[in-house]
Amino acid sequence: MIPFLENIEFWHWWIAAAVFITLEIFAPGVVFIWLGIASAIVGAALFALPDIAWELQFSIWGMLAVASAIIGRNYIQKNPTKTD
């Protein structure tokens, strides 16, 4: 196994969320915000339940990233930004 993955703590996920959200500021479009949201939720879950295996953490992160991207895309399509 990969030893550093077994030592992931909640704050690692929160740092990842901050990095993704910072990337969102500099990247065109709405891409990294969904990964940041998923990372923040996994960090909160790991804070509440610190014994979650790293495999499950990444599985939850992947599912949340896809779900948040789909929900966000649907929201943006239903509520478009008005421009000139």
PDB file of C-alpha atoms in Angstrom:
ATOM      1  CA  MET A   1       0.000   0.000   0.000  1.00  0.00           C
ATOM      2  CA  ILE A   2       0.908   3.641  -0.185  1.00  0.00           C
ATOM      3  CA  PRO A   3       1.931   4.597   3.380  1.00  0.00           C
ATOM      4  CA  PHE A   4       1.114   8.317   3.283  1.00  0.00           C
ATOM      5  CA  LEU A   5      -2.492   7.620   2.239  1.00  0.00           C
ATOM      6  CA  GLU A   6      -3.084   5.773   5.511  1.00  0.00           C
ATOM      7  CA  ASN A   7      -2.270   8.967   7.457  1.00  0.00           C
ATOM      8  CA  ILE A   8      -4.717  11.346   5.773  1.00  0.00           C
ATOM      9  CA  GLU A   9      -6.436  13.613   8.288  1.00  0.00           C
ATOM     10  CA  PHE A  10      -9.372  15.975   7.973  1.00  0.00           C
ATOM     11  CA  TRP A  11      -7.196  19.039   7.545  1.00  0.00           C
ATOM     12  CA  HIS A  12      -5.570  17.507   4.453  1.00  0.00           C
ATOM     13  CA  TRP A  13      -8.993  17.530   2.813  1.00  0.00           C
ATOM     14  CA  TRP A  14      -9.626  21.114   3.916  1.00  0.00           C
ATOM     15  CA  ILE A  15      -6.305  22.217   2.430  1.00  0.00           C
ATOM     16  CA  ALA A  16      -7.239  20.416  -0.790  1.00  0.00           C
ATOM     17  CA  ALA A  17     -10.572  22.278  -0.735  1.00  0.00           C
ATOM     18  CA  ALA A  18      -8.762  25.601  -0.335  1.00  0.00           C
ATOM     19  CA  VAL A  19      -6.416  24.752  -3.216  1.00  0.00           C
ATOM     20  CA  PHE A  20      -9.313  23.780  -5.510  1.00  0.00           C
ATOM     21  CA  ILE A  21     -11.256  26.923  -4.638  1.00  0.00           C
ATOM     22  CA  THR A  22      -8.157  29.044  -5.224  1.00  0.00           C
ATOM     23  CA  LEU A  23      -7.671  27.356  -8.608  1.00  0.00           C
ATOM     24  CA  GLU A  24     -11.282  28.213  -9.409  1.00  0.00           C
ATOM     25  CA  ILE A  25     -10.450  31.894  -9.048  1.00  0.00           C
ATOM     26  CA  PHE A  26      -7.755  31.665 -11.725  1.00  0.00           C
ATOM     27  CA  ALA A  27      -9.336  29.097 -14.067  1.00  0.00           C
ATOM     28  CA  PRO A  28     -11.982  29.994 -16.618  1.00  0.00           C
ATOM     29  CA  GLY A  29     -15.383  28.386 -16.181  1.00  0.00           C
ATOM     30  CA  VAL A  30     -16.802  26.611 -13.196  1.00  0.00           C
ATOM     31  CA  VAL A  31     -14.755  23.452 -12.730  1.00  0.00           C
ATOM     32  CA  PHE A  32     -12.689  23.319  -9.555  1.00  0.00           C
ATOM     33  CA  ILE A  33     -15.367  24.615  -7.180  1.00  0.00           C
ATOM     34  CA  TRP A  34     -17.141  21.253  -7.265  1.00  0.00           C
ATOM     35  CA  LEU A  35     -13.943  19.412  -6.347  1.00  0.00           C
ATOM     36  CA  GLY A  36     -13.401  21.909  -3.516  1.00  0.00           C
ATOM     37  CA  ILE A  37     -16.913  21.394  -2.181  1.00  0.00           C
ATOM     38  CA  ALA A  38     -16.451  17.624  -2.246  1.00  0.00           C
ATOM     39  CA  SER A  39     -13.090  17.926  -0.460  1.00  0.00           C
ATOM     40  CA  ALA A  40     -14.568  20.134   2.252  1.00  0.00           C
ATOM     41  CA  ILE A  41     -17.430  17.681   2.863  1.00  0.00           C
ATOM     42  CA  VAL A  42     -15.052  14.718   3.091  1.00  0.00           C
ATOM     43  CA  GLY A  43     -12.906  16.724   5.522  1.00  0.00           C
ATOM     44  CA  ALA A  44     -15.958  17.411   7.679  1.00  0.00           C
ATOM     45  CA  ALA A  45     -16.950  13.750   7.569  1.00  0.00           C
ATOM     46  CA  LEU A  46     -13.430  12.711   8.556  1.00  0.00           C
ATOM     47  CA  PHE A  47     -13.490  15.261  11.382  1.00  0.00           C
ATOM     48  CA  ALA A  48     -16.702  13.668  12.706  1.00  0.00           C
ATOM     49  CA  LEU A  49     -15.633  10.064  12.020  1.00  0.00           C
ATOM     50  CA  PRO A  50     -11.823   9.894  12.129  1.00  0.00           C
ATOM     51  CA  ASP A  51     -11.596   6.146  11.415  1.00  0.00           C
ATOM     52  CA  ILE A  52     -12.760   6.273   7.787  1.00  0.00           C
ATOM     53  CA  ALA A  53     -10.406   4.254   5.579  1.00  0.00           C
ATOM     54  CA  TRP A  54      -8.574   6.191   2.883  1.00  0.00           C
ATOM     55  CA  GLU A  55     -10.151   4.078   0.140  1.00  0.00           C
ATOM     56  CA  LEU A  56     -13.606   5.065   1.366  1.00  0.00           C
ATOM     57  CA  GLN A  57     -12.544   8.703   1.678  1.00  0.00           C
ATOM     58  CA  PHE A  58     -11.527   8.841  -1.981  1.00  0.00           C
ATOM     59  CA  SER A  59     -14.651   6.954  -3.035  1.00  0.00           C
ATOM     60  CA  ILE A  60     -16.857   9.422  -1.171  1.00  0.00           C
ATOM     61  CA  TRP A  61     -14.869  12.328  -2.629  1.00  0.00           C
ATOM     62  CA  GLY A  62     -15.317  11.036  -6.160  1.00  0.00           C
ATOM     63  CA  MET A  63     -19.050  10.497  -5.748  1.00  0.00           C
ATOM     64  CA  LEU A  64     -19.521  13.909  -4.135  1.00  0.00           C
ATOM     65  CA  ALA A  65     -17.480  15.625  -6.847  1.00  0.00           C
ATOM     66  CA  VAL A  66     -19.628  14.102  -9.587  1.00  0.00           C
ATOM     67  CA  ALA A  67     -22.867  14.779  -7.689  1.00  0.00           C
ATOM     68  CA  SER A  68     -21.972  18.392  -6.931  1.00  0.00           C
ATOM     69  CA  ALA A  69     -20.924  18.994 -10.541  1.00  0.00           C
ATOM     70  CA  ILE A  70     -24.232  17.625 -11.825  1.00  0.00           C
ATOM     71  CA  ILE A  71     -26.264  19.615  -9.288  1.00  0.00           C
ATOM     72  CA  GLY A  72     -24.274  22.764 -10.019  1.00  0.00           C
ATOM     73  CA  ARG A  73     -24.623  22.336 -13.770  1.00  0.00           C
ATOM     74  CA  ASN A  74     -28.377  21.911 -13.461  1.00  0.00           C
ATOM     75  CA  TYR A  75     -28.620  24.972 -11.223  1.00  0.00           C
ATOM     76  CA  ILE A  76     -26.583  27.105 -13.619  1.00  0.00           C
ATOM     77  CA  GLN A  77     -28.699  25.990 -16.577  1.00  0.00           C
ATOM     78  CA  LYS A  78     -31.941  26.824 -14.757  1.00  0.00           C
ATOM     79  CA  ASN A  79     -30.615  30.165 -13.437  1.00  0.00           C
ATOM     80  CA  PRO A  80     -28.357  31.639 -16.125  1.00  0.00           C
ATOM     81  CA  THR A  81     -26.313  34.717 -15.389  1.00  0.00           C
ATOM     82  CA  LYS A  82     -27.673  37.793 -17.138  1.00  0.00           C
ATOM     83  CA  THR A  83     -25.064  39.601 -19.223  1.00  0.00           C
ATOM     84  CA  ASP A  84     -25.156  42.496 -21.634  1.00  0.00           C
TER      85      ASP A  84
END
